[in-house]
Amino acid sequence: MLVINLILISFSFLGFSLFIKEQIKISTSFIPFLYVCVISSFVYILALFSIMKIGIYVFDIILSIYFIFIIVKKKEALLKLKDYCFFLVLLIILFLILFNKKMLHYDNFSHWARISKFLIETNRLNNEGDKYILFNTYPQMSAYFIYAIMNFFSYSEFGAMFVNGFAILSGYFVLFSKFKKNLVSVFLFFILAITVLYFNTPVNSLLVDTLISTSGFASMIYVYENDFINNKSSSLMIFPIILYTSLIKNSSVYFTILIVFYLIYKYIRKDLKLVIFSLLSLFISQRSWSFHIHKTFTEFGKHSLDIESYKTNFSLKTSEDIRLISERFINAILEQKIIFLFFIVLVIVFLLSNRKNKVLKIIISLATIYIIYQLGNYYMYLYSMPTFEAINLASFDRYSKTIDLYLILLAIYLLINKSFRNFLIISISIILLTIVTLINYKDMYNNSENIFVKNKLDQFYNSMPEHSKNILIVLNEDKIGYYKYMIGYIFQKDNTDIITKNNISSINKDDYDYVIDLSK
């Protein structure tokens, strides 16, 4: 059955790819990303109507039949996808990086892995009664793609991480069209791919920050490169692109707003219908998720897009809190070395360029995008984030690297051209960025103690005759918060009690079917 499912998914992907190539006629480098957007958006729509499982089977079966039909009819059709050889190399690199890796980041256990696991095991969206999902208002688009692929198998962390990595690389693969001219540039393309995977969040996780960067980049390049007037069928992809990218995370809507603004700028005088279509796509994406949230839940969690939540969060902050947040935010911005060096490289390219006006426009555009994004971050700390987290600028590095990577990919795509000087400067920059990224890469959760505890919990969970038994887990005091979320993610049960070693004497162990002591 495993082999049959793998064949079905592969044929479905290839069938989709050939359909897009034949009917929409766009560059092969865009197709993996479009596949991610279309199938994720389709799962989202199916989920709203509670027909996820059967709908995705129908989707894959139809595309598989289409693939077989095309290959039988025209055997050389696959040659149109010859660039997929390089995408396959990216997936092999991803596989080797992930091989034998454990999912250890805290945010996997509090949300991102939880929602993916939940969808695969229940074939439905979470509702008010599903206390296992802690952040009920978070958009879930990344999990829908994981569901679309993993639905054919039982949930596995490696599988989920690989599928998430596939989505990240699908956006990055758009850059390949600029690097395929010779072996040296292809080599640089693969070097940069490693940088992308290590630049921000750990690749052995389901966190979406890197995914936002590559998806935002791919979305922008799609609307930048394609002529929707002469190729109207290609404009149909705007809807799934906007739907997918805007619902990866609350903050990802910024990148879709950029797309819509660019489409308005490019087509306001040429094709008003296209502008209206893009605005409607953004409206539908936000309104549909908001409607689902307000219809399904009575209480909203952290970072919910809700005016009352914003008012409440801001009212709890004193003037001293706001002063402290503002001061620390400004200092954090000034300490961002990567973005500072990035703009220095852009200035060097400008000074050496023969097309100074074009380069200057690019620099101004990228700087504006960065400033507006960071202003959004600042207001997020004031209005959306709880006071303690806001004062400590929780996850600031992650949020900043999201825009950094987005801008780096955009700049490379827009500036790497036939000019040898530009190519040389960008090549040296890529190599230096890769070296710095790998040297500075740290996964703070990847240590022997966390791996030991995770292995023990996984082994115990998998060996339990019934997962509904009453369980007591004994932990050391210092990491109870982190392990509490890990345990909740693994056991998925409200009757899993956690206690620290110091309080074990107050518990009657006979009340439990299993006692797991991890404090030793």
Coordinates of C-alpha atoms in Angstrom, one line a residue:
M1 CA 0.0 0.0 0.0
L2 CA 2.9 2.3 0.8
V3 CA 4.3 1.9 -2.8
I4 CA 0.9 2.4 -4.4
N5 CA 0.3 5.7 -2.4
L6 CA 3.8 7.0 -3.3
I7 CA 3.0 6.3 -7.0
L8 CA -0.4 8.0 -6.8
I9 CA 1.2 11.1 -5.2
S10 CA 4.0 11.2 -7.7
F11 CA 1.7 10.7 -10.7
S12 CA -0.6 13.3 -9.3
F13 CA 2.2 15.9 -9.0
L14 CA 3.5 15.1 -12.5
G15 CA 0.0 15.2 -13.9
F16 CA -0.5 18.6 -12.4
S17 CA 2.9 19.8 -13.7
L18 CA 2.1 18.6 -17.3
F19 CA -1.4 20.2 -17.1
I20 CA 0.1 23.6 -16.1
K21 CA 2.8 23.3 -18.7
E22 CA 0.4 22.4 -21.5
Q23 CA -2.6 24.6 -20.6
I24 CA -1.1 27.7 -18.8
K25 CA 2.4 27.6 -20.5
I26 CA 4.6 29.1 -17.8
S27 CA 8.2 28.4 -16.7
T28 CA 8.8 25.0 -15.1
S29 CA 10.5 26.7 -12.2
F30 CA 7.1 28.0 -11.0
I31 CA 5.2 24.7 -11.2
P32 CA 6.2 23.1 -7.8
F33 CA 5.2 26.3 -6.0
L34 CA 1.9 26.4 -7.9
Y35 CA 1.3 22.8 -7.0
V36 CA 1.7 23.6 -3.3
C37 CA -0.6 26.6 -3.6
V38 CA -3.4 24.8 -5.5
I39 CA -3.5 21.6 -3.5
S40 CA -3.3 23.5 -0.1
S41 CA -6.0 25.9 -1.1
F42 CA -8.1 22.9 -2.3
V43 CA -7.7 21.2 1.0
Y44 CA -8.7 24.4 2.8
I45 CA -11.9 24.7 0.8
L46 CA -12.6 21.0 1.3
A47 CA -12.1 21.3 5.0
L48 CA -14.6 24.2 5.3
F49 CA -17.2 21.8 3.8
S50 CA -15.9 18.8 5.8
I51 CA -14.9 16.6 2.9
M52 CA -11.2 16.6 3.2
K53 CA -10.4 13.0 2.8
I54 CA -12.5 12.0 -0.2
G55 CA -11.8 15.3 -1.9
I56 CA -8.1 14.9 -1.9
Y57 CA -8.3 11.3 -3.2
V58 CA -10.5 12.5 -6.1
F59 CA -7.9 15.3 -6.8
D60 CA -5.0 12.9 -6.9
I61 CA -6.8 10.2 -8.9
I62 CA -7.9 12.6 -11.6
L63 CA -4.4 14.1 -12.0
S64 CA -2.8 10.6 -12.0
I65 CA -5.2 9.5 -14.8
Y66 CA -4.4 12.7 -16.7
F67 CA -0.6 12.0 -16.3
I68 CA -1.0 8.4 -17.6
F69 CA -3.1 9.6 -20.5
I70 CA -0.6 12.3 -21.6
I71 CA 2.4 9.9 -21.3
V72 CA 0.7 7.2 -23.3
K73 CA -0.4 9.7 -25.9
K74 CA 2.9 11.6 -26.1
K75 CA 5.9 9.9 -24.5
E76 CA 8.2 12.8 -24.9
A77 CA 5.9 15.1 -22.8
L78 CA 8.1 14.5 -19.7
L79 CA 11.0 16.3 -21.5
K80 CA 9.1 19.5 -20.9
L81 CA 9.8 19.0 -17.2
K82 CA 13.5 18.3 -17.6
D83 CA 14.4 21.0 -15.0
Y84 CA 12.8 18.8 -12.4
C85 CA 16.1 16.9 -12.3
F86 CA 17.4 19.9 -10.4
F87 CA 14.4 20.1 -8.1
L88 CA 14.9 16.4 -7.4
V89 CA 18.5 17.2 -6.3
L90 CA 17.1 19.8 -3.9
L91 CA 14.8 17.2 -2.4
I92 CA 17.8 14.8 -2.0
I93 CA 19.7 17.5 -0.2
L94 CA 16.6 18.0 2.1
F95 CA 16.4 14.3 2.7
L96 CA 20.0 14.0 3.7
I97 CA 19.7 17.0 6.0
L98 CA 16.6 15.6 7.7
F99 CA 17.8 12.0 7.9
N100 CA 17.8 10.9 11.6
K101 CA 16.8 14.3 12.8
K102 CA 14.4 14.8 15.7
M103 CA 11.6 17.4 15.8
L104 CA 12.6 19.4 19.0
H105 CA 11.6 23.0 18.6
Y106 CA 9.2 24.2 21.2
D107 CA 6.8 25.8 18.7
N108 CA 6.2 22.4 17.1
F109 CA 4.8 21.0 20.3
S110 CA 2.7 24.1 21.1
H111 CA 1.1 24.4 17.6
W112 CA 2.7 23.6 14.2
A113 CA 3.2 19.9 14.6
R114 CA 0.0 19.6 16.7
I115 CA -2.3 20.9 14.0
S116 CA -0.6 18.8 11.3
K117 CA -0.9 15.7 13.4
F118 CA -4.5 16.5 14.3
L119 CA -5.6 17.0 10.7
I120 CA -4.0 13.7 9.5
E121 CA -5.5 11.7 12.3
T122 CA -9.0 13.2 12.3
N123 CA -9.6 14.4 8.7
R124 CA -11.3 17.5 9.8
L125 CA -10.7 21.0 11.2
N126 CA -10.4 21.5 14.9
N127 CA -13.4 23.0 16.8
E128 CA -14.2 24.4 20.2
G129 CA -14.1 21.0 21.9
D130 CA -10.6 20.1 20.6
K131 CA -8.5 21.4 23.5
Y132 CA -5.5 19.7 22.0
I133 CA -5.1 22.6 19.6
L134 CA -4.0 25.5 21.8
F135 CA -4.0 28.4 19.3
N136 CA -7.3 28.1 17.5
T137 CA -7.1 31.3 15.4
Y138 CA -3.7 30.6 13.8
P139 CA -4.0 30.1 10.0
Q140 CA -3.2 26.5 9.0
M141 CA -2.3 26.6 5.4
S142 CA 1.1 24.9 5.9
A143 CA -0.6 22.1 7.7
Y144 CA -3.1 21.6 4.8
F145 CA -0.2 20.9 2.4
I146 CA 1.2 18.4 4.9
Y147 CA -2.2 16.8 5.1
A148 CA -2.6 16.7 1.3
I149 CA 0.5 14.5 1.1
M150 CA 0.6 12.7 4.4
N151 CA -3.1 11.8 4.3
F152 CA -2.1 8.7 2.3
F153 CA 0.1 7.5 5.2
S154 CA 0.0 7.5 9.0
Y155 CA 1.5 10.6 10.6
S156 CA 5.3 10.6 11.0
E157 CA 7.5 13.5 12.0
F158 CA 10.1 12.8 9.3
G159 CA 7.3 12.8 6.7
A160 CA 5.8 16.0 7.9
M161 CA 9.2 17.7 8.1
F162 CA 10.1 16.5 4.6
V163 CA 6.8 17.7 3.1
N164 CA 7.2 21.1 4.8
G165 CA 10.7 21.3 3.4
F166 CA 9.2 20.5 0.0
A167 CA 7.0 23.5 0.3
I168 CA 9.9 25.7 1.3
L169 CA 12.0 24.5 -1.6
S170 CA 9.1 24.9 -4.1
G171 CA 9.2 28.6 -3.5
Y172 CA 12.9 28.8 -3.7
F173 CA 13.0 26.8 -7.0
V174 CA 11.6 29.8 -8.8
L175 CA 15.1 31.2 -8.6
F176 CA 16.5 28.4 -10.7
S177 CA 15.6 30.1 -13.9
K178 CA 18.3 32.7 -13.2
F179 CA 21.0 30.1 -12.3
K180 CA 20.7 27.4 -15.0
K181 CA 22.9 28.9 -17.6
N182 CA 26.1 27.1 -16.6
L183 CA 27.6 24.6 -14.1
V184 CA 29.1 27.3 -11.9
S185 CA 25.8 29.1 -11.4
V186 CA 23.9 25.8 -10.8
F187 CA 26.5 25.0 -8.1
L188 CA 25.8 28.4 -6.5
F189 CA 22.1 27.7 -6.7
F190 CA 22.5 24.5 -4.6
I191 CA 24.8 26.3 -2.2
L192 CA 22.2 29.0 -1.7
A193 CA 19.6 26.3 -1.1
I194 CA 21.5 25.1 1.9
T195 CA 21.6 28.7 3.2
V196 CA 17.9 29.1 2.8
L197 CA 17.2 25.9 4.8
Y198 CA 19.5 27.0 7.6
F199 CA 19.0 30.7 7.5
N200 CA 16.1 31.0 9.9
T201 CA 14.1 28.4 11.7
P202 CA 15.4 24.8 12.0
V203 CA 14.7 22.7 8.9
N204 CA 13.9 19.8 11.3
S205 CA 10.7 21.5 12.3
L206 CA 7.3 22.6 11.0
L207 CA 7.7 26.3 11.8
V208 CA 6.6 28.5 8.9
D209 CA 9.0 31.5 9.0
T210 CA 11.2 30.3 6.2
L211 CA 8.2 29.1 4.3
I212 CA 6.7 32.6 4.4
S213 CA 10.0 34.0 3.0
T214 CA 10.2 31.6 0.0
S215 CA 6.4 31.6 -0.7
G216 CA 6.3 35.4 -0.5
F217 CA 9.3 35.6 -2.9
A218 CA 7.8 33.1 -5.4
S219 CA 4.4 34.8 -5.3
M220 CA 6.0 38.2 -6.1
I221 CA 8.1 36.8 -8.9
Y222 CA 5.1 35.1 -10.4
V223 CA 3.2 38.3 -10.8
Y224 CA 6.4 40.2 -11.8
E225 CA 7.4 37.8 -14.6
N226 CA 4.0 36.7 -16.1
D227 CA 2.1 38.8 -18.6
F228 CA -1.5 38.3 -17.5
I229 CA -2.9 40.2 -20.5
N230 CA -1.4 38.0 -23.2
N231 CA -1.6 34.9 -21.1
K232 CA -5.0 35.2 -19.3
S233 CA -5.0 31.6 -18.1
S234 CA -1.9 32.3 -16.0
S235 CA -3.9 34.9 -14.0
L236 CA -6.2 32.1 -12.7
M237 CA -3.3 31.1 -10.4
I238 CA -3.4 34.5 -8.6
F239 CA -6.3 33.2 -6.4
P240 CA -4.6 30.1 -5.0
I241 CA -1.3 32.0 -4.6
I242 CA -3.0 34.7 -2.6
L243 CA -5.2 32.3 -0.6
Y244 CA -2.2 30.1 0.2
T245 CA 0.4 32.7 1.0
S246 CA -1.9 34.9 3.1
L247 CA -3.1 32.0 5.3
I248 CA 0.3 30.5 6.2
K249 CA 0.4 32.8 9.3
N250 CA -1.2 36.1 10.3
S251 CA 1.9 38.0 9.4
S252 CA 2.1 36.4 5.9
V253 CA -0.8 38.6 4.8
Y254 CA 1.8 41.4 4.4
F255 CA 3.4 39.6 1.5
T256 CA 0.1 39.1 -0.3
I257 CA -0.7 42.8 0.2
L258 CA 2.6 43.5 -1.6
I259 CA 1.5 41.3 -4.5
V260 CA -1.8 43.0 -4.7
F261 CA -0.2 46.5 -4.7
Y262 CA 2.2 45.4 -7.4
L263 CA -0.7 44.1 -9.5
I264 CA -2.5 47.4 -9.0
Y265 CA 0.6 49.3 -10.1
K266 CA 1.1 47.1 -13.1
Y267 CA -2.4 46.7 -14.4
I268 CA -4.6 49.5 -13.1
R269 CA -4.7 51.2 -16.5
K270 CA -4.4 48.0 -18.6
D271 CA -6.8 45.5 -17.0
L272 CA -9.1 46.7 -14.2
K273 CA -10.8 43.2 -14.0
L274 CA -7.5 41.7 -13.0
V275 CA -7.0 44.3 -10.3
I276 CA -10.5 43.6 -8.9
F277 CA -9.8 39.9 -9.1
S278 CA -6.7 40.2 -7.0
L279 CA -8.4 42.4 -4.5
L280 CA -11.3 40.0 -4.2
S281 CA -8.9 37.1 -3.8
L282 CA -7.3 38.8 -0.8
F283 CA -10.7 39.7 0.6
I284 CA -12.0 36.1 0.3
S285 CA -8.9 34.6 1.9
Q286 CA -9.1 36.8 4.9
R287 CA -12.9 36.9 5.2
S288 CA -13.3 33.1 4.9
W289 CA -10.8 32.4 7.6
S290 CA -12.3 35.1 9.9
F291 CA -15.8 33.7 9.3
H292 CA -14.7 30.2 10.1
I293 CA -13.0 31.4 13.4
H294 CA -16.0 33.4 14.6
K295 CA -18.5 30.7 13.7
T296 CA -16.5 27.9 15.3
F297 CA -14.9 29.4 18.5
T298 CA -16.2 31.6 21.3
E299 CA -12.7 32.2 22.8
F300 CA -9.7 33.4 20.7
G301 CA -6.1 32.6 21.5
K302 CA -2.9 34.6 21.2
H303 CA -2.2 36.7 18.0
S304 CA -5.9 36.5 16.9
L305 CA -6.9 39.1 14.3
D306 CA -9.5 40.6 16.5
I307 CA -10.0 44.3 17.4
E308 CA -11.1 43.5 20.9
S309 CA -8.0 41.3 21.5
Y310 CA -5.8 44.2 20.3
K311 CA -7.5 46.7 22.6
T312 CA -7.2 44.3 25.6
N313 CA -3.5 43.6 24.9
F314 CA -2.6 47.2 24.5
S315 CA -4.6 48.3 27.6
L316 CA -2.6 45.9 29.8
K317 CA 0.6 47.7 28.9
T318 CA 1.7 50.6 31.0
S319 CA 3.5 53.7 29.6
E320 CA 6.8 52.2 31.0
D321 CA 6.1 48.9 29.2
I322 CA 5.6 50.8 26.0
R323 CA 8.8 52.9 26.5
L324 CA 10.8 49.7 27.2
I325 CA 9.4 47.8 24.2
S326 CA 10.1 50.8 21.9
E327 CA 13.6 51.3 23.2
R328 CA 14.5 47.6 22.9
F329 CA 12.9 47.3 19.5
I330 CA 15.0 50.2 18.1
N331 CA 18.1 48.7 19.6
A332 CA 17.3 45.3 18.1
I333 CA 16.8 46.9 14.6
L334 CA 20.2 48.7 14.9
E335 CA 21.9 45.4 15.7
Q336 CA 20.7 43.6 12.6
K337 CA 24.0 43.0 10.9
I338 CA 22.8 40.8 8.0
I339 CA 20.3 43.4 6.6
F340 CA 22.9 46.2 7.1
L341 CA 25.5 44.3 5.0
F342 CA 22.8 43.4 2.5
F343 CA 22.1 47.0 1.7
I344 CA 25.9 47.7 1.6
V345 CA 26.1 45.1 -1.2
L346 CA 23.2 46.7 -3.0
V347 CA 25.0 50.1 -2.9
I348 CA 28.1 48.5 -4.3
V349 CA 26.0 46.9 -7.1
F350 CA 24.5 50.4 -7.7
L351 CA 27.8 52.1 -8.0
L352 CA 29.2 49.6 -10.5
S353 CA 26.0 49.2 -12.5
N354 CA 25.4 50.6 -16.0
R355 CA 21.7 50.8 -15.2
K356 CA 21.7 52.9 -12.1
N357 CA 18.1 54.0 -12.4
K358 CA 16.8 50.4 -12.3
V359 CA 19.1 49.4 -9.4
L360 CA 18.2 52.5 -7.5
K361 CA 14.4 51.7 -7.8
I362 CA 15.1 48.2 -6.6
I363 CA 17.0 49.5 -3.6
I364 CA 14.3 52.0 -2.7
S365 CA 11.6 49.4 -3.1
L366 CA 13.3 46.8 -0.9
A367 CA 14.1 49.4 1.8
T368 CA 10.5 50.5 1.8
I369 CA 9.3 46.9 2.1
Y370 CA 11.7 46.3 5.0
I371 CA 10.7 49.5 6.9
I372 CA 7.0 48.9 6.6
Y373 CA 7.4 45.2 7.7
Q374 CA 9.4 46.3 10.8
L375 CA 6.8 48.9 11.7
G376 CA 4.2 46.1 11.5
N377 CA 6.4 44.1 13.9
Y378 CA 6.6 47.0 16.3
Y379 CA 2.8 47.4 16.4
M380 CA 2.4 43.6 16.8
Y381 CA 4.5 43.8 20.0
L382 CA 2.3 46.6 21.2
Y383 CA -1.1 45.3 20.3
S384 CA -1.0 41.6 19.7
M385 CA 1.7 40.1 22.0
P386 CA 1.3 39.7 25.8
T387 CA 3.3 42.2 27.9
F388 CA 6.0 39.9 29.2
E389 CA 6.8 38.5 25.7
A390 CA 6.6 41.9 24.1
I391 CA 9.1 43.5 26.6
N392 CA 11.5 40.6 25.8
L393 CA 10.8 41.0 22.0
A394 CA 9.9 37.3 21.8
S395 CA 10.9 35.7 18.5
F396 CA 12.3 39.0 17.1
D397 CA 15.2 37.3 15.5
R398 CA 12.9 34.8 13.7
Y399 CA 10.5 37.6 12.5
S400 CA 13.4 39.7 11.2
K401 CA 15.1 36.9 9.4
T402 CA 11.8 36.2 7.6
I403 CA 11.9 39.6 5.8
D404 CA 15.7 39.4 5.5
L405 CA 15.5 36.2 3.5
Y406 CA 12.6 37.4 1.4
L407 CA 14.6 40.6 0.4
I408 CA 17.8 38.6 -0.3
L409 CA 16.0 36.2 -2.7
L410 CA 14.2 39.1 -4.4
A411 CA 17.4 41.1 -4.8
I412 CA 19.3 38.1 -6.2
Y413 CA 16.5 37.4 -8.7
L414 CA 16.2 41.0 -9.9
L415 CA 19.9 41.9 -10.0
I416 CA 21.7 38.7 -11.2
N417 CA 21.9 39.2 -15.0
K418 CA 24.3 38.9 -17.9
S419 CA 26.6 41.5 -16.3
F420 CA 29.7 39.6 -15.1
R421 CA 30.3 42.2 -12.3
N422 CA 26.9 41.7 -10.9
F423 CA 27.2 37.9 -11.1
L424 CA 30.6 38.1 -9.4
I425 CA 29.4 40.3 -6.6
I426 CA 26.3 38.2 -6.0
S427 CA 28.3 35.0 -6.1
I428 CA 30.8 36.1 -3.5
S429 CA 27.9 37.4 -1.4
I430 CA 26.1 34.0 -1.6
I431 CA 29.3 32.1 -0.6
L432 CA 29.9 34.5 2.4
L433 CA 26.3 34.4 3.4
T434 CA 26.4 30.6 3.4
I435 CA 29.6 30.5 5.5
V436 CA 28.1 33.0 8.0
T437 CA 24.8 31.2 8.2
L438 CA 26.3 27.7 8.8
I439 CA 28.8 29.1 11.4
N440 CA 26.1 31.0 13.3
Y441 CA 23.4 28.3 13.0
K442 CA 22.1 27.2 16.4
D443 CA 19.2 24.9 17.3
M444 CA 18.8 25.7 21.0
Y445 CA 16.5 22.8 21.6
N446 CA 18.8 20.2 20.0
N447 CA 20.7 18.7 22.9
S448 CA 21.1 15.2 24.4
E449 CA 18.7 15.7 27.2
N450 CA 15.8 16.8 25.0
I451 CA 16.6 14.0 22.5
F452 CA 16.6 11.4 25.3
V453 CA 13.3 12.6 26.7
K454 CA 11.7 12.8 23.3
N455 CA 12.9 9.2 22.4
K456 CA 11.6 7.9 25.8
L457 CA 8.2 9.5 25.4
D458 CA 7.9 8.3 21.8
Q459 CA 8.8 4.8 22.7
F460 CA 6.4 4.7 25.6
Y461 CA 3.5 6.1 23.6
N462 CA 4.1 3.6 20.7
S463 CA 4.3 0.7 23.1
M464 CA 1.1 1.5 25.1
P465 CA -1.7 -1.0 24.5
E466 CA -4.3 1.8 24.8
H467 CA -3.5 5.4 24.4
S468 CA -6.3 6.5 26.7
K469 CA -4.8 5.2 29.9
N470 CA -4.2 7.5 32.9
I471 CA -0.6 8.6 32.8
L472 CA 1.6 10.5 35.3
I473 CA 4.9 11.9 34.1
V474 CA 7.5 13.1 36.6
L475 CA 9.9 15.9 35.4
N476 CA 12.6 18.1 36.7
E477 CA 11.5 21.6 37.7
D478 CA 13.7 23.6 35.2
K479 CA 12.1 22.4 32.0
I480 CA 8.6 21.7 32.9
G481 CA 7.2 24.3 30.5
Y482 CA 9.0 22.9 27.4
Y483 CA 8.3 19.2 28.3
K484 CA 4.6 20.0 29.1
Y485 CA 4.0 21.0 25.5
M486 CA 6.1 18.1 24.2
I487 CA 4.0 15.6 26.3
G488 CA 0.7 17.2 25.3
Y489 CA 1.7 16.9 21.6
I490 CA 2.8 13.2 21.9
F491 CA 0.0 11.9 24.1
Q492 CA -2.9 14.1 22.9
K493 CA -4.8 13.4 26.0
D494 CA -6.2 15.6 28.8
N495 CA -5.6 12.8 31.4
T496 CA -1.8 13.0 31.1
D497 CA -0.7 14.5 34.4
I498 CA 2.6 16.2 34.9
I499 CA 4.4 16.8 38.2
T500 CA 7.8 17.9 39.3
K501 CA 10.2 15.6 41.2
N502 CA 9.8 17.8 44.4
N503 CA 6.0 17.2 44.5
I504 CA 5.9 13.5 43.8
S505 CA 5.2 12.7 47.5
S506 CA 1.8 14.4 47.2
I507 CA 0.7 12.0 44.5
N508 CA -0.8 8.6 44.9
K509 CA 0.8 6.6 42.1
D510 CA -2.0 3.9 42.4
D511 CA -4.3 6.4 40.8
Y512 CA -2.4 6.0 37.5
D513 CA -2.0 3.1 35.1
Y514 CA 1.4 4.4 34.1
V515 CA 4.1 6.5 35.8
I516 CA 7.0 7.7 33.7
D517 CA 9.8 9.2 35.7
L518 CA 12.0 11.4 33.5
S519 CA 13.6 13.3 36.5
K520 CA 16.3 10.8 37.0

